[in-house]
Each structure stands twice: as structure tokens, then as C-alpha cells.
Amino acid sequence: QKEVEQNSGPLSVPEGAIASLNCTYSDRGSQSFFWYRQYSGKSPELIMFIYSNGDKEDGRFTAQLNKASQYVSLLIRDSQPSDSATYLCAVNMEYGNKLVFGAGTILRVKS
Amino acid sequence: SAVISQKPSRDICQRGTSLTIQCQVDSQVTMMFWYRQQPGQSLTLIATANQGSEATYESGFVIDKFPISRPNLTFSTLTVSNMSPEDSSIYLCSVDGGAYTEAFFGQGTRLTVV
């Protein structure tokens, strides 16, 4: 079983729609969760992090965490073509400070 | 957030040679991490570098192939030794941002081995 799982996509949404990206993780003791955006040929850029159960909103982005279900998601409202990128979910596993990354979900926003 | 400078940004190398990648941070950090991202893949941790101690390598990565230095709290190097085309990847340096490990990345080094 992979430690952090994401649907590879591509996920295609029309401009202005809500994009929903999902991630599950295996380590029940995981403490912190991160979403990165990576444009082709660029390094990952941190866009959201969440530590507590529930929702965390930042502009058009909302991160949702459910530790009981070992599930974290990222919602992007009013999706723009510039949001087209690969979104990486990363989890800080209980047994160390290192992050474990999912394989990433490719998001395509069509204008 | 930390500002991380990584160089070179890209290089094309001959097989059998070695390349050293440098990572400079604008503030003192306890832990620095080296990742590899192969084409079309996600990030894989190579090793964790703490100042004053030997780097800790992940399964599948060995010191002879990827020696790491960490001479102080703002600098680290990763060497890719005896390169083969399979080593063609993006190599990324990142740092621990604090108690909850907000990882910040350098710009990456795109390595092509021919």
C-alpha cells in the first residue's frame, strides 16, 4: 500500500468551476498535511497546509482534513486556466520530520 | 518562508562523471532534505542532512552514489557520482520550515546524463 495516494488524473474542469483534488494516507499518526502546486519544469510551490480536522480557507483554496478517514482534499473555487498544473499532496509522517509525497494529480482548466 | 538558492539550475553531463549541486539558505535551518524527481514522477526523498552528523539515506539510496555535505546551518551539497543516463532527473533541495515541517524548495537542478 502506498503511503500517500492521489488520483493521477488528468482532472479536467471548465473555467469558473470548482476543482476537487483528493488524497488519502496510510499513517494514522500523521500530523500535518500539505498541498503543493507544480508547473511543468518548475519546483513545487506550497499553497496550503492543514493540521486540524475540518476546513481551512485561503482565498480560492480550501483544504479539508478528516483524520478519522485519513483523507485530505483541496478545493479550488473559480478555477482559472493558470491553475492548470500538477498538485502534490504531502504528509508529515509520524515517524520523522520528512514529508512523503503522493504521485500528484494533473489539473487542466479549460477556458 | 525560507529563500533557497540552488545551483546549477541545469547541466548536461557525460556518463561516468560526477556533479555537485549546491543549496544555500538565507537563514539557519536544522534539517535540509534532498529529493529526486524523475521525469513524470513525484518527489522521492534521497536523504536528510543534519549539520554535524552523517546524512540519513532513504531505502534505495547510498552514500557512495549520493554523498552529501552539511558544513553549516545554511549550506549543503549533494553529489551525484559515477552518473548514468538513469540519473537524469530534477534534484531538489528543501528545508524544514519549523515545528510542522513546512517544506520550502529550491529552484531545482535539471540533470541530463548523456
Short mmCIF file of C-alpha atoms in Angstrom, two decimals:
data_model
loop_
_atom_site.label_atom_id
_atom_site.label_comp_id
_atom_site.label_asym_id
_atom_site.label_seq_id
_atom_site.Cartn_x
_atom_site.Cartn_y
_atom_site.Cartn_z
CA GLN A 1 0.00 0.00 0.00
CA LYS A 2 1.33 3.40 -0.99
CA GLU A 3 1.77 5.78 1.89
CA VAL A 4 0.14 8.73 0.13
CA GLU A 5 -2.27 8.14 -2.72
CA GLN A 6 -3.68 10.51 -5.28
CA ASN A 7 -5.61 10.03 -8.47
CA SER A 8 -3.16 10.87 -11.24
CA GLY A 9 -5.83 12.42 -13.44
CA PRO A 10 -5.89 14.41 -15.54
CA LEU A 11 -8.80 16.15 -13.92
CA SER A 12 -10.44 18.49 -16.40
CA VAL A 13 -12.76 21.28 -15.27
CA PRO A 14 -14.20 24.28 -17.11
CA GLU A 15 -13.06 27.75 -16.19
CA GLY A 16 -15.01 29.09 -13.23
CA ALA A 17 -15.90 25.66 -11.86
CA ILE A 18 -14.76 24.07 -8.60
CA ALA A 19 -11.87 21.64 -8.85
CA SER A 20 -11.74 18.96 -6.17
CA LEU A 21 -8.47 17.14 -5.54
CA ASN A 22 -8.26 14.20 -3.17
CA CYS A 23 -5.56 12.46 -1.19
CA THR A 24 -5.51 9.52 1.23
CA TYR A 25 -2.69 8.50 3.53
CA SER A 26 -1.77 5.34 5.39
CA ASP A 27 -0.13 6.51 8.62
CA ARG A 28 -2.86 7.22 11.16
CA GLY A 29 -0.42 9.16 13.31
CA SER A 30 0.35 11.74 10.62
CA GLN A 31 0.28 15.26 11.94
CA SER A 32 0.50 17.74 9.11
CA PHE A 33 -0.62 17.86 5.52
CA PHE A 34 0.45 19.98 2.62
CA TRP A 35 -0.67 20.81 -0.87
CA TYR A 36 1.88 21.87 -3.46
CA ARG A 37 1.37 23.14 -6.97
CA GLN A 38 3.98 22.29 -9.57
CA TYR A 39 4.08 23.80 -13.01
CA SER A 40 5.92 21.89 -15.69
CA GLY A 41 9.66 22.33 -15.33
CA LYS A 42 9.35 24.20 -12.05
CA SER A 43 9.87 23.24 -8.42
CA PRO A 44 6.89 22.62 -6.13
CA GLU A 45 5.24 25.67 -4.59
CA LEU A 46 3.47 25.36 -1.23
CA ILE A 47 -0.11 26.61 -1.49
CA MET A 48 -1.85 25.23 1.59
CA PHE A 49 -1.14 23.35 4.78
CA ILE A 50 -3.53 22.00 7.37
CA TYR A 51 -3.03 20.39 10.78
CA SER A 52 -6.50 20.13 12.32
CA ASN A 53 -9.65 18.35 11.30
CA GLY A 54 -12.06 20.49 9.33
CA ASP A 55 -11.69 23.13 6.67
CA LYS A 56 -9.09 25.80 6.12
CA GLU A 57 -9.71 28.52 3.59
CA ASP A 58 -7.22 30.79 1.85
CA GLY A 59 -8.62 32.83 -0.99
CA ARG A 60 -9.93 30.50 -3.68
CA PHE A 61 -8.38 27.47 -1.98
CA THR A 62 -9.92 25.33 0.75
CA ALA A 63 -8.14 22.40 2.36
CA GLN A 64 -10.25 19.79 4.11
CA LEU A 65 -8.88 17.24 6.57
CA ASN A 66 -10.58 14.19 8.05
CA LYS A 67 -8.11 12.28 10.20
CA ALA A 68 -10.59 9.53 11.07
CA SER A 69 -10.95 8.72 7.39
CA GLN A 70 -7.27 9.53 6.66
CA TYR A 71 -8.36 11.83 3.90
CA VAL A 72 -7.31 15.30 2.84
CA SER A 73 -8.67 17.31 -0.06
CA LEU A 74 -8.10 20.58 -1.84
CA LEU A 75 -10.91 22.59 -3.39
CA ILE A 76 -10.17 25.32 -5.90
CA ARG A 77 -13.07 27.67 -6.49
CA ASP A 78 -13.50 29.75 -9.63
CA SER A 79 -10.82 27.70 -11.39
CA GLN A 80 -8.64 29.60 -13.83
CA PRO A 81 -6.52 28.34 -16.73
CA SER A 82 -3.49 29.46 -14.69
CA ASP A 83 -4.44 26.83 -12.10
CA SER A 84 -3.56 24.13 -14.62
CA ALA A 85 -0.67 22.28 -13.01
CA THR A 86 0.19 19.14 -11.07
CA TYR A 87 -0.99 19.21 -7.47
CA LEU A 88 1.06 17.23 -4.98
CA CYS A 89 -0.25 16.08 -1.63
CA ALA A 90 2.41 15.65 1.06
CA VAL A 91 2.13 14.21 4.54
CA ASN A 92 4.41 14.58 7.51
CA MET A 93 4.52 11.02 8.77
CA GLU A 94 4.57 10.38 12.49
CA TYR A 95 7.95 8.66 12.45
CA GLY A 96 10.02 11.54 11.23
CA ASN A 97 10.11 15.06 10.00
CA LYS A 98 10.34 14.11 6.37
CA LEU A 99 7.45 14.60 4.01
CA VAL A 100 6.05 11.79 1.92
CA PHE A 101 4.61 12.90 -1.39
CA GLY A 102 1.81 11.47 -3.43
CA ALA A 103 2.24 10.94 -7.14
CA GLY A 104 0.31 14.12 -7.92
CA THR A 105 -2.89 14.95 -9.76
CA ILE A 106 -2.76 16.77 -13.08
CA LEU A 107 -5.40 19.51 -13.23
CA ARG A 108 -6.47 21.06 -16.51
CA VAL A 109 -8.74 24.08 -16.50
CA LYS A 110 -10.33 24.70 -19.88
CA SER A 111 -11.23 28.21 -20.95
CA SER B 1 9.39 31.37 4.47
CA ALA B 2 12.98 30.48 3.68
CA VAL B 3 14.68 31.59 0.49
CA ILE B 4 16.68 28.77 -1.03
CA SER B 5 19.24 29.20 -3.79
CA GLN B 6 20.22 26.08 -5.65
CA LYS B 7 22.81 25.77 -8.37
CA PRO B 8 23.43 24.83 -11.04
CA SER B 9 19.90 25.16 -12.38
CA ARG B 10 20.66 22.65 -15.11
CA ASP B 11 23.54 20.68 -16.51
CA ILE B 12 24.31 18.13 -19.16
CA CYS B 13 26.95 15.65 -18.06
CA GLN B 14 28.84 12.74 -19.52
CA ARG B 15 28.24 9.31 -18.07
CA GLY B 16 30.81 8.24 -15.54
CA THR B 17 31.39 11.77 -14.26
CA SER B 18 30.14 13.41 -11.06
CA LEU B 19 28.15 16.57 -10.42
CA THR B 20 27.92 18.51 -7.18
CA ILE B 21 24.76 20.50 -6.52
CA GLN B 22 24.82 23.33 -4.02
CA CYS B 23 22.00 24.57 -1.82
CA GLN B 24 22.20 27.84 0.13
CA VAL B 25 19.52 29.03 2.56
CA ASP B 26 19.06 32.59 3.75
CA SER B 27 18.55 31.53 7.38
CA GLN B 28 19.82 28.84 9.69
CA VAL B 29 17.84 25.61 9.47
CA THR B 30 18.20 22.38 11.36
CA MET B 31 17.30 19.95 8.63
CA MET B 32 17.85 20.02 4.90
CA PHE B 33 16.45 17.46 2.52
CA TRP B 34 17.45 16.27 -0.92
CA TYR B 35 14.82 14.94 -3.31
CA ARG B 36 14.88 13.43 -6.76
CA GLN B 37 12.07 13.83 -9.26
CA GLN B 38 12.38 11.56 -12.24
CA PRO B 39 10.55 12.50 -15.45
CA GLY B 40 6.79 12.35 -14.94
CA GLN B 41 7.16 11.16 -11.36
CA SER B 42 6.62 12.63 -7.93
CA LEU B 43 9.30 13.54 -5.46
CA THR B 44 11.38 10.84 -3.79
CA LEU B 45 13.45 11.67 -0.74
CA ILE B 46 17.12 10.79 -1.16
CA ALA B 47 18.45 11.78 2.25
CA THR B 48 18.14 14.09 5.21
CA ALA B 49 21.15 16.25 6.06
CA ASN B 50 21.67 17.49 9.59
CA GLN B 51 24.56 19.76 10.45
CA GLY B 52 27.29 17.99 12.35
CA SER B 53 26.21 14.45 11.64
CA GLU B 54 26.12 11.95 8.82
CA ALA B 55 23.26 12.24 6.39
CA THR B 56 20.43 9.75 6.74
CA TYR B 57 19.69 7.95 3.48
CA GLU B 58 16.37 6.51 2.39
CA SER B 59 15.97 2.98 1.15
CA GLY B 60 17.48 2.60 -2.29
CA PHE B 61 19.97 5.45 -1.93
CA VAL B 62 23.55 5.03 -0.74
CA ILE B 63 26.28 7.39 0.36
CA ASP B 64 28.76 6.21 -2.26
CA LYS B 65 26.39 7.24 -5.03
CA PHE B 66 24.98 10.39 -3.41
CA PRO B 67 27.50 11.81 -0.93
CA ILE B 68 26.16 14.79 0.99
CA SER B 69 27.92 17.52 2.91
CA ARG B 70 26.40 19.81 5.52
CA PRO B 71 29.21 22.04 6.78
CA ASN B 72 26.96 24.61 8.48
CA LEU B 73 23.33 25.51 9.16
CA THR B 74 22.80 27.37 5.88
CA PHE B 75 24.50 25.21 3.26
CA SER B 76 24.53 21.69 1.85
CA THR B 77 25.79 19.89 -1.22
CA LEU B 78 24.65 16.74 -2.97
CA THR B 79 27.00 14.93 -5.34
CA VAL B 80 25.69 12.55 -7.96
CA SER B 81 28.60 10.18 -8.56
CA ASN B 82 29.55 7.99 -11.50
CA MET B 83 26.50 9.14 -13.40
CA SER B 84 24.48 7.09 -15.83
CA PRO B 85 21.54 8.12 -18.02
CA GLU B 86 19.21 6.72 -15.32
CA ASP B 87 20.34 9.57 -13.07
CA SER B 88 18.74 12.11 -15.39
CA SER B 89 16.26 13.83 -13.10
CA ILE B 90 15.44 17.02 -11.32
CA TYR B 91 17.20 17.24 -7.97
CA LEU B 92 15.61 19.44 -5.34
CA CYS B 93 16.83 20.80 -2.07
CA SER B 94 14.31 21.64 0.63
CA VAL B 95 14.39 22.86 4.20
CA ASP B 96 12.38 22.30 7.33
CA GLY B 97 10.29 25.39 7.98
CA GLY B 98 9.53 24.75 11.62
CA ALA B 99 7.68 22.52 14.01
CA TYR B 100 5.21 21.30 11.42
CA THR B 101 7.79 20.89 8.69
CA GLU B 102 6.58 23.31 6.07
CA ALA B 103 8.98 22.33 3.35
CA PHE B 104 10.27 25.01 1.05
CA PHE B 105 12.06 24.08 -2.14
CA GLY B 106 14.93 25.45 -4.12
CA GLN B 107 14.54 26.01 -7.84
CA GLY B 108 15.84 22.55 -8.61
CA THR B 109 18.68 21.23 -10.76
CA ARG B 110 17.70 19.60 -14.02
CA LEU B 111 20.35 17.00 -14.76
CA THR B 112 20.72 15.24 -18.08
CA VAL B 113 23.28 12.47 -18.40
CA VAL B 114 24.38 11.55 -21.92
#
